[in-house]
């Protein structure tokens, strides 16, 4: 099973870029990397996913290393509303398995 | 708007009582999932269903039961056999997975407290 490792917490100043790392060294060739976030007591929200190439959407950018063993989620201009727990997930068969994620605190 | 509706949002029950949590989706998704979340923890998969009338156990299925009689609905019953049922329960849905990417859409959750 591919599993992920994330730092438990990070801080970021408002307006600066937030770079959230994720290690998934056992990922297999056809497994996607997904990022979700969860604001306190709400359901997780999908952010972005990728396989090999870097991806960007209106919320964030995803940078995946060439060997696919790690990735970084980038929030280019963090705001207070980005304070949340961010989950990096790799599919295991037909289900997504969540770890404990990174708690991002955006401060003034 | 398409989405997932979970009800009730808050539920209090006495120990030993069975409880059923509702999950309904109008996204025309084939697959549905139930996760449990404890304070400060990540999500753990309870049950999932890829198609109607079929479901599989997740990582923590003991003390829970589900049914999938309709595509739109995937109710979860927390039975008296579940030793520590107080938790935040999340329902999700997705298209039928055949390889490739599969994005989950989540409901707002149901918070169960057993007194």
PDB file of C-alpha atoms in Angstrom:
ATOM      1  CA  UNK A   1       0.000   0.000   0.000  1.00  0.00           C
ATOM      2  CA  UNK A   2       1.266   3.441  -0.857  1.00  0.00           C
ATOM      3  CA  UNK A   3       1.246   5.677   2.226  1.00  0.00           C
ATOM      4  CA  UNK A   4       2.041   9.319   2.757  1.00  0.00           C
ATOM      5  CA  UNK A   5       4.052  11.280   5.314  1.00  0.00           C
ATOM      6  CA  UNK A   6       3.337  14.925   6.087  1.00  0.00           C
ATOM      7  CA  UNK A   7       4.610  17.317   8.750  1.00  0.00           C
ATOM      8  CA  UNK A   8       1.998  17.668  11.520  1.00  0.00           C
ATOM      9  CA  UNK A   9       1.867  21.454  11.410  1.00  0.00           C
ATOM     10  CA  UNK A  10       3.108  24.543   9.547  1.00  0.00           C
ATOM     11  CA  UNK A  11       2.709  28.296   9.838  1.00  0.00           C
ATOM     12  CA  UNK A  12       2.480  30.813   7.017  1.00  0.00           C
ATOM     13  CA  UNK A  13       2.117  34.594   6.962  1.00  0.00           C
ATOM     14  CA  UNK A  14      -0.899  35.943   5.130  1.00  0.00           C
ATOM     15  CA  UNK A  15      -0.072  36.903   1.559  1.00  0.00           C
ATOM     16  CA  UNK A  16       2.938  34.633   1.377  1.00  0.00           C
ATOM     17  CA  UNK A  17       3.127  31.316  -0.451  1.00  0.00           C
ATOM     18  CA  UNK A  18       2.382  28.207   1.606  1.00  0.00           C
ATOM     19  CA  UNK A  19       4.396  25.169   0.534  1.00  0.00           C
ATOM     20  CA  UNK A  20       3.113  21.904   2.002  1.00  0.00           C
ATOM     21  CA  UNK A  21       5.335  18.852   1.464  1.00  0.00           C
ATOM     22  CA  UNK A  22       4.293  15.223   1.216  1.00  0.00           C
ATOM     23  CA  UNK A  23       6.385  12.087   0.993  1.00  0.00           C
ATOM     24  CA  UNK A  24       4.953   9.061  -0.834  1.00  0.00           C
ATOM     25  CA  UNK A  25       8.063   7.002  -1.500  1.00  0.00           C
ATOM     26  CA  UNK A  26       6.160   3.723  -2.084  1.00  0.00           C
ATOM     27  CA  UNK A  27       3.795   5.091  -4.723  1.00  0.00           C
ATOM     28  CA  UNK A  28       3.275   2.868  -7.735  1.00  0.00           C
ATOM     29  CA  UNK A  29       3.367   3.998 -11.343  1.00  0.00           C
ATOM     30  CA  UNK A  30      -0.359   4.393 -11.922  1.00  0.00           C
ATOM     31  CA  UNK A  31      -1.348   5.920  -8.586  1.00  0.00           C
ATOM     32  CA  UNK A  32      -2.482   9.510  -8.440  1.00  0.00           C
ATOM     33  CA  UNK A  33      -1.624  11.964  -5.672  1.00  0.00           C
ATOM     34  CA  UNK A  34      -4.623  13.877  -4.303  1.00  0.00           C
ATOM     35  CA  UNK A  35      -4.814  16.851  -1.982  1.00  0.00           C
ATOM     36  CA  UNK A  36      -7.801  17.731   0.148  1.00  0.00           C
ATOM     37  CA  UNK A  37      -8.262  20.193   2.968  1.00  0.00           C
ATOM     38  CA  UNK A  38     -10.606  20.241   5.940  1.00  0.00           C
ATOM     39  CA  UNK A  39     -11.679  23.345   7.742  1.00  0.00           C
ATOM     40  CA  UNK A  40     -12.675  22.667  11.329  1.00  0.00           C
ATOM     41  CA  UNK A  41     -15.757  20.442  11.673  1.00  0.00           C
ATOM     42  CA  UNK A  42     -16.567  20.495   7.968  1.00  0.00           C
ATOM     43  CA  UNK A  43     -16.299  17.851   5.253  1.00  0.00           C
ATOM     44  CA  UNK A  44     -12.984  17.677   3.363  1.00  0.00           C
ATOM     45  CA  UNK A  45     -12.735  19.775   0.212  1.00  0.00           C
ATOM     46  CA  UNK A  46     -10.945  18.559  -2.905  1.00  0.00           C
ATOM     47  CA  UNK A  47      -8.054  20.801  -4.006  1.00  0.00           C
ATOM     48  CA  UNK A  48      -6.050  19.169  -6.781  1.00  0.00           C
ATOM     49  CA  UNK A  49      -4.610  15.886  -8.037  1.00  0.00           C
ATOM     50  CA  UNK A  50      -1.790  14.758 -10.324  1.00  0.00           C
ATOM     51  CA  UNK A  51       0.001  11.742 -11.720  1.00  0.00           C
ATOM     52  CA  UNK A  52       3.370  12.800 -13.130  1.00  0.00           C
ATOM     53  CA  UNK A  53       3.177  16.357 -14.378  1.00  0.00           C
ATOM     54  CA  UNK A  54       2.851  19.494 -12.345  1.00  0.00           C
ATOM     55  CA  UNK A  55      -0.709  20.741 -12.120  1.00  0.00           C
ATOM     56  CA  UNK A  56      -2.318  24.096 -11.432  1.00  0.00           C
ATOM     57  CA  UNK A  57      -5.890  25.171 -10.869  1.00  0.00           C
ATOM     58  CA  UNK A  58      -7.644  28.174  -9.363  1.00  0.00           C
ATOM     59  CA  UNK A  59      -6.909  26.993  -5.824  1.00  0.00           C
ATOM     60  CA  UNK A  60      -3.340  25.724  -5.879  1.00  0.00           C
ATOM     61  CA  UNK A  61      -0.379  24.229  -7.704  1.00  0.00           C
ATOM     62  CA  UNK A  62       0.933  20.701  -7.316  1.00  0.00           C
ATOM     63  CA  UNK A  63       4.581  19.942  -7.910  1.00  0.00           C
ATOM     64  CA  UNK A  64       5.501  16.248  -8.209  1.00  0.00           C
ATOM     65  CA  UNK A  65       9.140  15.200  -8.252  1.00  0.00           C
ATOM     66  CA  UNK A  66      10.436  13.334 -11.272  1.00  0.00           C
ATOM     67  CA  UNK A  67      10.768  10.077  -9.316  1.00  0.00           C
ATOM     68  CA  UNK A  68       7.219  10.661  -7.936  1.00  0.00           C
ATOM     69  CA  UNK A  69       8.339   9.921  -4.393  1.00  0.00           C
ATOM     70  CA  UNK A  70       7.287  13.309  -3.068  1.00  0.00           C
ATOM     71  CA  UNK A  71       5.126  16.276  -3.916  1.00  0.00           C
ATOM     72  CA  UNK A  72       4.454  19.824  -2.758  1.00  0.00           C
ATOM     73  CA  UNK A  73       1.163  21.667  -2.646  1.00  0.00           C
ATOM     74  CA  UNK A  74       1.577  25.394  -3.170  1.00  0.00           C
ATOM     75  CA  UNK A  75      -0.984  27.991  -2.122  1.00  0.00           C
ATOM     76  CA  UNK A  76       0.475  31.037  -3.880  1.00  0.00           C
ATOM     77  CA  UNK A  77      -1.005  33.783  -1.698  1.00  0.00           C
ATOM     78  CA  UNK A  78      -2.261  32.315   1.549  1.00  0.00           C
ATOM     79  CA  UNK A  79      -5.173  34.000   3.336  1.00  0.00           C
ATOM     80  CA  UNK A  80      -6.630  33.480   6.783  1.00  0.00           C
ATOM     81  CA  UNK A  81      -9.385  31.395   5.175  1.00  0.00           C
ATOM     82  CA  UNK A  82      -6.742  28.873   4.083  1.00  0.00           C
ATOM     83  CA  UNK A  83      -6.203  27.855   7.714  1.00  0.00           C
ATOM     84  CA  UNK A  84      -7.124  24.165   7.683  1.00  0.00           C
ATOM     85  CA  UNK A  85      -5.793  20.608   7.819  1.00  0.00           C
ATOM     86  CA  UNK A  86      -4.330  19.572   4.463  1.00  0.00           C
ATOM     87  CA  UNK A  87      -4.337  15.907   3.486  1.00  0.00           C
ATOM     88  CA  UNK A  88      -2.043  14.326   0.893  1.00  0.00           C
ATOM     89  CA  UNK A  89      -3.504  11.017  -0.283  1.00  0.00           C
ATOM     90  CA  UNK A  90      -2.537   8.225  -2.627  1.00  0.00           C
ATOM     91  CA  UNK A  91      -5.168   5.789  -3.822  1.00  0.00           C
ATOM     92  CA  UNK A  92      -5.105   2.236  -2.476  1.00  0.00           C
ATOM     93  CA  UNK A  93      -7.160   0.091  -4.871  1.00  0.00           C
ATOM     94  CA  UNK A  94     -10.662   1.569  -5.091  1.00  0.00           C
ATOM     95  CA  UNK A  95     -10.508   3.653  -1.933  1.00  0.00           C
ATOM     96  CA  UNK A  96      -8.733   6.765  -0.720  1.00  0.00           C
ATOM     97  CA  UNK A  97      -6.952   6.406   2.630  1.00  0.00           C
ATOM     98  CA  UNK A  98      -6.447   9.588   4.668  1.00  0.00           C
ATOM     99  CA  UNK A  99      -3.619  10.143   7.144  1.00  0.00           C
ATOM    100  CA  UNK A 100      -3.506  12.839   9.833  1.00  0.00           C
ATOM    101  CA  UNK A 101      -2.458  15.619   7.443  1.00  0.00           C
ATOM    102  CA  UNK A 102      -0.705  18.959   8.024  1.00  0.00           C
ATOM    103  CA  UNK A 103      -2.387  21.635  10.097  1.00  0.00           C
ATOM    104  CA  UNK A 104      -1.665  24.934   8.307  1.00  0.00           C
ATOM    105  CA  UNK A 105      -2.041  28.072  10.387  1.00  0.00           C
ATOM    106  CA  UNK A 106      -2.093  31.310   8.380  1.00  0.00           C
ATOM    107  CA  UNK A 107      -1.300  34.347  10.503  1.00  0.00           C
ATOM    108  CA  UNK A 108      -1.473  38.115  10.050  1.00  0.00           C
TER     109      UNK A 108
ATOM    110  CA  UNK B   1     -27.056  22.324  -6.950  1.00  0.00           C
ATOM    111  CA  UNK B   2     -25.641  18.818  -6.916  1.00  0.00           C
ATOM    112  CA  UNK B   3     -24.167  17.560  -3.707  1.00  0.00           C
ATOM    113  CA  UNK B   4     -24.268  15.219  -0.749  1.00  0.00           C
ATOM    114  CA  UNK B   5     -26.714  15.633   2.112  1.00  0.00           C
ATOM    115  CA  UNK B   6     -26.023  14.070   5.465  1.00  0.00           C
ATOM    116  CA  UNK B   7     -28.567  14.027   8.252  1.00  0.00           C
ATOM    117  CA  UNK B   8     -28.887  14.656  11.062  1.00  0.00           C
ATOM    118  CA  UNK B   9     -26.032  17.119  11.581  1.00  0.00           C
ATOM    119  CA  UNK B  10     -25.995  16.425  15.322  1.00  0.00           C
ATOM    120  CA  UNK B  11     -27.292  13.309  17.055  1.00  0.00           C
ATOM    121  CA  UNK B  12     -27.366  12.260  20.688  1.00  0.00           C
ATOM    122  CA  UNK B  13     -28.125   8.701  21.723  1.00  0.00           C
ATOM    123  CA  UNK B  14     -27.982   6.572  24.807  1.00  0.00           C
ATOM    124  CA  UNK B  15     -25.445   3.800  25.070  1.00  0.00           C
ATOM    125  CA  UNK B  16     -26.688   0.510  23.619  1.00  0.00           C
ATOM    126  CA  UNK B  17     -29.037   2.053  21.054  1.00  0.00           C
ATOM    127  CA  UNK B  18     -28.625   1.550  17.325  1.00  0.00           C
ATOM    128  CA  UNK B  19     -28.386   4.728  15.269  1.00  0.00           C
ATOM    129  CA  UNK B  20     -28.802   5.233  11.521  1.00  0.00           C
ATOM    130  CA  UNK B  21     -27.098   8.110   9.722  1.00  0.00           C
ATOM    131  CA  UNK B  22     -28.492   9.188   6.381  1.00  0.00           C
ATOM    132  CA  UNK B  23     -26.443  10.015   3.265  1.00  0.00           C
ATOM    133  CA  UNK B  24     -28.090  11.072   0.001  1.00  0.00           C
ATOM    134  CA  UNK B  25     -26.383  12.293  -3.182  1.00  0.00           C
ATOM    135  CA  UNK B  26     -27.755  13.773  -6.402  1.00  0.00           C
ATOM    136  CA  UNK B  27     -24.472  13.747  -8.300  1.00  0.00           C
ATOM    137  CA  UNK B  28     -25.316  10.538 -10.173  1.00  0.00           C
ATOM    138  CA  UNK B  29     -22.223   8.979  -8.633  1.00  0.00           C
ATOM    139  CA  UNK B  30     -21.903   5.209  -8.542  1.00  0.00           C
ATOM    140  CA  UNK B  31     -19.571   4.884  -5.560  1.00  0.00           C
ATOM    141  CA  UNK B  32     -20.236   5.976  -1.987  1.00  0.00           C
ATOM    142  CA  UNK B  33     -18.112   5.885   1.162  1.00  0.00           C
ATOM    143  CA  UNK B  34     -18.392   6.278   4.930  1.00  0.00           C
ATOM    144  CA  UNK B  35     -15.515   7.632   7.010  1.00  0.00           C
ATOM    145  CA  UNK B  36     -15.138   8.151  10.724  1.00  0.00           C
ATOM    146  CA  UNK B  37     -13.087  10.965  12.258  1.00  0.00           C
ATOM    147  CA  UNK B  38     -12.062  11.249  15.914  1.00  0.00           C
ATOM    148  CA  UNK B  39     -10.814  14.528  17.442  1.00  0.00           C
ATOM    149  CA  UNK B  40      -7.404  15.506  16.080  1.00  0.00           C
ATOM    150  CA  UNK B  41      -7.268  12.453  13.860  1.00  0.00           C
ATOM    151  CA  UNK B  42      -7.499  11.759  10.159  1.00  0.00           C
ATOM    152  CA  UNK B  43     -10.346   9.976   8.419  1.00  0.00           C
ATOM    153  CA  UNK B  44     -10.738   6.211   8.659  1.00  0.00           C
ATOM    154  CA  UNK B  45     -12.764   4.249   6.121  1.00  0.00           C
ATOM    155  CA  UNK B  46     -15.709   2.278   7.515  1.00  0.00           C
ATOM    156  CA  UNK B  47     -17.508   0.926   4.431  1.00  0.00           C
ATOM    157  CA  UNK B  48     -17.652   1.688   0.735  1.00  0.00           C
ATOM    158  CA  UNK B  49     -19.894   0.730  -2.154  1.00  0.00           C
ATOM    159  CA  UNK B  50     -18.989   0.829  -5.826  1.00  0.00           C
ATOM    160  CA  UNK B  51     -22.425  -0.108  -7.177  1.00  0.00           C
ATOM    161  CA  UNK B  52     -25.969  -0.669  -5.973  1.00  0.00           C
ATOM    162  CA  UNK B  53     -26.513  -3.797  -3.856  1.00  0.00           C
ATOM    163  CA  UNK B  54     -22.788  -4.252  -3.291  1.00  0.00           C
ATOM    164  CA  UNK B  55     -20.481  -2.933  -0.566  1.00  0.00           C
ATOM    165  CA  UNK B  56     -17.129  -3.756   1.028  1.00  0.00           C
ATOM    166  CA  UNK B  57     -15.681  -3.357   4.501  1.00  0.00           C
ATOM    167  CA  UNK B  58     -13.140  -0.656   5.044  1.00  0.00           C
ATOM    168  CA  UNK B  59     -10.509  -0.498   7.759  1.00  0.00           C
ATOM    169  CA  UNK B  60     -12.850  -0.198  10.771  1.00  0.00           C
ATOM    170  CA  UNK B  61     -16.139  -1.924   9.827  1.00  0.00           C
ATOM    171  CA  UNK B  62     -16.738  -3.732  13.138  1.00  0.00           C
ATOM    172  CA  UNK B  63     -19.877  -2.477  14.881  1.00  0.00           C
ATOM    173  CA  UNK B  64     -21.253  -0.802  11.736  1.00  0.00           C
ATOM    174  CA  UNK B  65     -23.617  -1.902   8.975  1.00  0.00           C
ATOM    175  CA  UNK B  66     -24.671  -0.372   5.647  1.00  0.00           C
ATOM    176  CA  UNK B  67     -27.077  -0.952   2.791  1.00  0.00           C
ATOM    177  CA  UNK B  68     -27.086   0.239  -0.803  1.00  0.00           C
ATOM    178  CA  UNK B  69     -30.541  -0.371  -2.217  1.00  0.00           C
ATOM    179  CA  UNK B  70     -30.590   2.818  -4.276  1.00  0.00           C
ATOM    180  CA  UNK B  71     -27.842   4.592  -6.184  1.00  0.00           C
ATOM    181  CA  UNK B  72     -28.543   7.870  -4.375  1.00  0.00           C
ATOM    182  CA  UNK B  73     -28.566   6.527  -0.827  1.00  0.00           C
ATOM    183  CA  UNK B  74     -26.016   4.860   1.460  1.00  0.00           C
ATOM    184  CA  UNK B  75     -27.233   4.814   5.088  1.00  0.00           C
ATOM    185  CA  UNK B  76     -24.891   3.844   7.913  1.00  0.00           C
ATOM    186  CA  UNK B  77     -26.116   2.096  11.063  1.00  0.00           C
ATOM    187  CA  UNK B  78     -23.994   2.385  14.175  1.00  0.00           C
ATOM    188  CA  UNK B  79     -24.896  -0.678  16.206  1.00  0.00           C
ATOM    189  CA  UNK B  80     -24.624  -1.336  19.905  1.00  0.00           C
ATOM    190  CA  UNK B  81     -21.623  -3.547  19.111  1.00  0.00           C
ATOM    191  CA  UNK B  82     -19.544  -0.455  18.285  1.00  0.00           C
ATOM    192  CA  UNK B  83     -17.616   0.104  21.500  1.00  0.00           C
ATOM    193  CA  UNK B  84     -16.824   3.792  21.062  1.00  0.00           C
ATOM    194  CA  UNK B  85     -19.323   5.310  18.623  1.00  0.00           C
ATOM    195  CA  UNK B  86     -18.915   8.984  19.568  1.00  0.00           C
ATOM    196  CA  UNK B  87     -17.285  10.558  16.502  1.00  0.00           C
ATOM    197  CA  UNK B  88     -17.717  12.737  13.419  1.00  0.00           C
ATOM    198  CA  UNK B  89     -19.052  10.702  10.480  1.00  0.00           C
ATOM    199  CA  UNK B  90     -18.436  11.739   6.879  1.00  0.00           C
ATOM    200  CA  UNK B  91     -20.091  10.418   3.749  1.00  0.00           C
ATOM    201  CA  UNK B  92     -18.530  10.803   0.302  1.00  0.00           C
ATOM    202  CA  UNK B  93     -19.263   9.809  -3.274  1.00  0.00           C
ATOM    203  CA  UNK B  94     -17.402   9.463  -6.567  1.00  0.00           C
ATOM    204  CA  UNK B  95     -17.721   8.091 -10.046  1.00  0.00           C
ATOM    205  CA  UNK B  96     -17.164   4.357 -10.500  1.00  0.00           C
ATOM    206  CA  UNK B  97     -13.431   3.773 -10.299  1.00  0.00           C
ATOM    207  CA  UNK B  98     -11.913   1.945 -13.256  1.00  0.00           C
ATOM    208  CA  UNK B  99      -8.371   3.147 -12.803  1.00  0.00           C
ATOM    209  CA  UNK B 100      -7.198   6.685 -13.306  1.00  0.00           C
ATOM    210  CA  UNK B 101      -8.161   9.643 -11.188  1.00  0.00           C
ATOM    211  CA  UNK B 102     -11.109   9.481  -8.815  1.00  0.00           C
ATOM    212  CA  UNK B 103     -12.129  12.600  -6.902  1.00  0.00           C
ATOM    213  CA  UNK B 104     -14.331  12.257  -3.832  1.00  0.00           C
ATOM    214  CA  UNK B 105     -17.059  14.739  -2.951  1.00  0.00           C
ATOM    215  CA  UNK B 106     -17.851  14.926   0.767  1.00  0.00           C
ATOM    216  CA  UNK B 107     -20.938  15.802   2.750  1.00  0.00           C
ATOM    217  CA  UNK B 108     -20.898  18.188   5.710  1.00  0.00           C
ATOM    218  CA  UNK B 109     -20.788  15.369   8.254  1.00  0.00           C
ATOM    219  CA  UNK B 110     -22.864  14.057  11.154  1.00  0.00           C
ATOM    220  CA  UNK B 111     -21.633  14.371  14.718  1.00  0.00           C
ATOM    221  CA  UNK B 112     -22.770  11.497  16.920  1.00  0.00           C
ATOM    222  CA  UNK B 113     -22.505  11.708  20.683  1.00  0.00           C
ATOM    223  CA  UNK B 114     -23.346   8.705  22.827  1.00  0.00           C
ATOM    224  CA  UNK B 115     -24.276   9.591  26.380  1.00  0.00           C
TER     225      UNK B 115
END
